């Protein structure tokens, strides 16, 4: 009965699979994995990992000879590795290593180290693949070591040395970035670092050397637990210290400002009032920078997705939510001109942004100071952006910077002689296009600025 | 072992771990030594404000540490 709704991403590991039962995500465990599952349960490993907030909690629903069914805590909105900022990615890598070390100490080991085993949930990175654990066999190397390098260490190194956009490579290389490619892309100086030389360059060489051993008769390699712990700990220490040294276009956005302080406060008061008036539970702030405006909402929002194209803004948001111990905030990297697509086998393993956000259906979408970028930098006509915004939320709070706004002027000036082609960028045309998809509920000008705030309600359901 | 059914760990990656571990051992040893010297001289840096150490704290395991969250 359960196999009918098997989730389209859940086929790699024969230990079990995810299925959807009347909208609820459940996990079926095959007899192949019963021994491991029972041992993890009776040794309290699951419980300890749940308590420490490292592994998604689950409850056991049924046990039979042919199948055990568990129900994990439901995660309302999934983000994928290619949507994480650098620090979020680091957090996922460190979580995986932490779990591997803990598992080793309990006599278990992670049998895989995929970045897709982790997602962001309630203020932290959490491990979601309950069936990733296997018994540890004394003196065996870590089977998931190469996977860890190609899923975590490699992407982080590429982000550091080749630009943070490299993290998006995970969108193409779902099984991890090939080690050989990582090695080829890193600068020469990384060969002089013993840690990087052994973990990347030498690994690439060894992999190349041994990948033609089709007979599979090679000697069993041995590695003591102490030695494996050294690998895990040194990876942890190295990754923990990694940082980016690039400055951001938007990092100091609110300092640069087109806003007098009063206008800033007025804008947040307007938003707060509307969010309260609509009794909002969930919100997505598109182009939300570091979450500044969402944090100014006093109304108790249960979950706020805050996405921005700028890695540094998302990093800053993640740091803030960690320090404040916020659980309602969900930051991620997002390019409104190119949202994540459906990818993987049958194009069904990882859902597109649109599919996920439509399922999630946040009560309110916020688009503050973003429409001029979409329209003037991205050349997206008002009709299309209106259609986009109306496709997943009932309400839209949108800020329209008028033609005389200094940012708009700056963007228009970049058009040079074609500036006249963008005469359509005016509030009248904006309203006429948006009212095809929305009813205007309220409209407020921000004092001493060239900006107008709209509260819109979608016409279609 | 069940994981044999699942994916190829890479033969080279299995063999190389002995070397990687040896390098890691040296790196960790010298780091610990530096840490001891630095703390003796009183110049250790304060803790990372976002990331903690690799070890799972006992207090986290026993109590529901993440249930004290607001919102």
CSV table of N, CA and C in Angstrom, one decimal, chain B residues 3-61:
chain,number,residue,atom,x,y,z
B,3,UNK,N,26.0,-0.9,3.0
B,3,UNK,CA,26.4,0.2,2.1
B,3,UNK,C,27.0,-0.3,0.8
B,4,UNK,N,27.4,-1.6,0.8
B,4,UNK,CA,28.0,-2.1,-0.5
B,4,UNK,C,27.0,-2.1,-1.6
B,5,UNK,N,25.7,-2.0,-1.3
B,5,UNK,CA,24.7,-2.1,-2.3
B,5,UNK,C,24.5,-0.7,-2.9
B,6,UNK,N,25.1,0.3,-2.4
B,6,UNK,CA,24.6,1.6,-2.6
B,6,UNK,C,25.4,2.5,-3.5
B,7,UNK,N,26.6,2.8,-3.2
B,7,UNK,CA,27.4,3.6,-4.1
B,7,UNK,C,28.9,3.3,-4.0
B,8,UNK,N,29.6,3.6,-5.0
B,8,UNK,CA,31.0,3.3,-5.1
B,8,UNK,C,31.8,4.4,-4.3
B,9,UNK,N,32.5,4.0,-3.3
B,9,UNK,CA,33.2,4.9,-2.5
B,9,UNK,C,34.5,5.4,-3.1
B,10,UNK,N,34.9,4.8,-4.2
B,10,UNK,CA,36.1,5.2,-4.9
B,10,UNK,C,37.3,4.5,-4.3
B,11,UNK,N,37.9,3.6,-5.0
B,11,UNK,CA,39.0,2.8,-4.5
B,11,UNK,C,40.1,3.7,-4.0
B,12,UNK,N,40.5,4.6,-4.9
B,12,UNK,CA,41.6,5.5,-4.5
B,12,UNK,C,41.3,6.3,-3.2
B,13,UNK,N,40.1,6.7,-3.1
B,13,UNK,CA,39.7,7.4,-1.9
B,13,UNK,C,39.8,6.5,-0.6
B,14,UNK,N,39.6,5.2,-0.8
B,14,UNK,CA,39.7,4.3,0.4
B,14,UNK,C,41.2,4.1,0.8
B,15,UNK,N,42.0,4.0,-0.3
B,15,UNK,CA,43.4,3.7,0.0
B,15,UNK,C,44.1,5.0,0.6
B,16,UNK,N,43.7,6.1,0.0
B,16,UNK,CA,44.4,7.3,0.4
B,16,UNK,C,44.2,7.8,1.8
B,17,UNK,N,43.2,7.3,2.4
B,17,UNK,CA,42.8,7.8,3.8
B,17,UNK,C,43.9,7.6,4.8
B,18,UNK,N,44.7,6.6,4.6
B,18,UNK,CA,45.9,6.3,5.5
B,18,UNK,C,46.8,7.5,5.4
B,19,UNK,N,47.1,8.0,4.2
B,19,UNK,CA,48.0,9.2,4.1
B,19,UNK,C,47.3,10.5,4.6
B,20,UNK,N,46.0,10.6,4.3
B,20,UNK,CA,45.3,11.8,4.7
B,20,UNK,C,45.3,11.8,6.2
B,21,UNK,N,45.1,10.7,6.8
B,21,UNK,CA,45.0,10.6,8.3
B,21,UNK,C,46.4,10.9,8.9
B,22,UNK,N,47.4,10.5,8.3
B,22,UNK,CA,48.8,10.8,8.8
B,22,UNK,C,49.0,12.3,8.8
B,23,UNK,N,48.7,12.9,7.6
B,23,UNK,CA,48.9,14.4,7.5
B,23,UNK,C,48.0,15.1,8.6
B,24,UNK,N,46.8,14.6,8.7
B,24,UNK,CA,45.8,15.2,9.7
B,24,UNK,C,46.4,15.1,11.1
B,25,UNK,N,47.0,13.9,11.4
B,25,UNK,CA,47.6,13.7,12.7
B,25,UNK,C,48.7,14.8,13.0
B,26,UNK,N,49.5,15.0,12.0
B,26,UNK,CA,50.6,16.0,12.2
B,26,UNK,C,50.0,17.4,12.4
B,27,UNK,N,49.1,17.7,11.5
B,27,UNK,CA,48.4,19.1,11.6
B,27,UNK,C,47.8,19.2,13.0
B,28,UNK,N,47.0,18.2,13.4
B,28,UNK,CA,46.3,18.4,14.7
B,28,UNK,C,47.3,18.5,15.9
B,29,UNK,N,48.4,17.7,15.8
B,29,UNK,CA,49.4,17.7,16.8
B,29,UNK,C,50.0,19.1,17.0
B,30,UNK,N,50.4,19.6,15.8
B,30,UNK,CA,51.1,20.9,15.9
B,30,UNK,C,50.1,22.0,16.3
B,31,UNK,N,48.8,21.9,15.9
B,31,UNK,CA,47.8,22.8,16.3
B,31,UNK,C,47.6,22.8,17.8
B,32,UNK,N,47.5,21.6,18.4
B,32,UNK,CA,47.3,21.5,19.8
B,32,UNK,C,48.5,22.1,20.5
B,33,UNK,N,49.7,21.9,20.0
B,33,UNK,CA,50.9,22.4,20.6
B,33,UNK,C,50.9,23.9,20.6
B,34,UNK,N,50.5,24.5,19.4
B,34,UNK,CA,50.4,25.9,19.3
B,34,UNK,C,49.4,26.5,20.3
B,35,UNK,N,48.3,25.7,20.4
B,35,UNK,CA,47.2,26.2,21.3
B,35,UNK,C,47.7,26.3,22.7
B,36,UNK,N,48.5,25.2,23.1
B,36,UNK,CA,49.0,25.2,24.5
B,36,UNK,C,50.0,26.3,24.7
B,37,UNK,N,50.8,26.6,23.7
B,37,UNK,CA,51.8,27.7,23.9
B,37,UNK,C,51.0,29.0,24.0
B,38,UNK,N,50.0,29.2,23.1
B,38,UNK,CA,49.3,30.4,23.1
B,38,UNK,C,48.5,30.6,24.4
B,39,UNK,N,47.9,29.6,24.9
B,39,UNK,CA,47.1,29.8,26.1
B,39,UNK,C,48.0,30.0,27.3
B,40,UNK,N,49.2,29.4,27.2
B,40,UNK,CA,50.2,29.7,28.3
B,40,UNK,C,50.6,31.2,28.3
B,41,UNK,N,50.7,31.7,27.0
B,41,UNK,CA,51.1,33.1,26.9
B,41,UNK,C,49.8,34.0,27.0
B,42,UNK,N,48.7,33.4,27.1
B,42,UNK,CA,47.4,34.2,27.3
B,42,UNK,C,47.0,34.9,26.0
B,43,UNK,N,47.3,34.4,24.8
B,43,UNK,CA,46.8,35.1,23.6
B,43,UNK,C,45.9,34.2,22.8
B,44,UNK,N,45.1,33.4,23.4
B,44,UNK,CA,44.1,32.6,22.7
B,44,UNK,C,42.9,33.5,22.2
B,45,UNK,N,42.4,33.2,21.1
B,45,UNK,CA,41.3,33.9,20.5
B,45,UNK,C,40.0,33.5,21.2
B,46,UNK,N,39.0,34.4,21.2
B,46,UNK,CA,37.7,34.0,21.8
B,46,UNK,C,37.0,33.0,20.8
B,47,UNK,N,36.0,32.4,21.3
B,47,UNK,CA,35.3,31.4,20.6
B,47,UNK,C,34.5,31.9,19.4
B,48,UNK,N,34.3,31.1,18.4
B,48,UNK,CA,33.5,31.4,17.3
B,48,UNK,C,32.0,31.6,17.7
B,49,UNK,N,31.4,32.7,17.2
B,49,UNK,CA,30.1,33.0,17.7
B,49,UNK,C,29.0,32.2,17.0
B,50,UNK,N,29.3,31.6,15.9
B,50,UNK,CA,28.3,30.8,15.2
B,50,UNK,C,28.5,29.3,15.3
B,51,UNK,N,29.7,28.9,15.2
B,51,UNK,CA,30.0,27.4,15.2
B,51,UNK,C,30.7,26.9,16.5
B,52,UNK,N,30.2,25.8,17.0
B,52,UNK,CA,30.9,25.3,18.2
B,52,UNK,C,31.8,24.2,17.8
B,53,UNK,N,32.3,23.4,18.7
B,53,UNK,CA,33.3,22.4,18.4
B,53,UNK,C,32.6,21.1,17.9
B,54,UNK,N,33.5,20.2,17.5
B,54,UNK,CA,32.9,19.0,16.8
B,54,UNK,C,32.2,18.1,17.8
B,55,UNK,N,32.6,18.1,19.1
B,55,UNK,CA,32.0,17.2,20.1
B,55,UNK,C,30.6,17.6,20.4
B,56,UNK,N,29.7,16.6,20.5
B,56,UNK,CA,28.4,16.9,20.9
B,56,UNK,C,28.4,16.9,22.4
B,57,UNK,N,27.9,18.0,22.9
B,57,UNK,CA,27.9,18.2,24.4
B,57,UNK,C,26.9,17.3,25.1
B,58,UNK,N,27.3,16.7,26.2
B,58,UNK,CA,26.4,15.8,27.0
B,58,UNK,C,25.1,16.5,27.4
B,59,UNK,N,25.3,17.8,27.7
B,59,UNK,CA,24.1,18.6,28.1
B,59,UNK,C,23.1,18.7,27.0
B,60,UNK,N,23.6,18.7,25.7
B,60,UNK,CA,22.7,18.8,24.6
B,60,UNK,C,21.9,17.5,24.4
B,61,UNK,N,22.6,16.4,24.7
B,61,UNK,CA,22.0,15.1,24.4
B,61,UNK,C,20.9,14.8,25.4
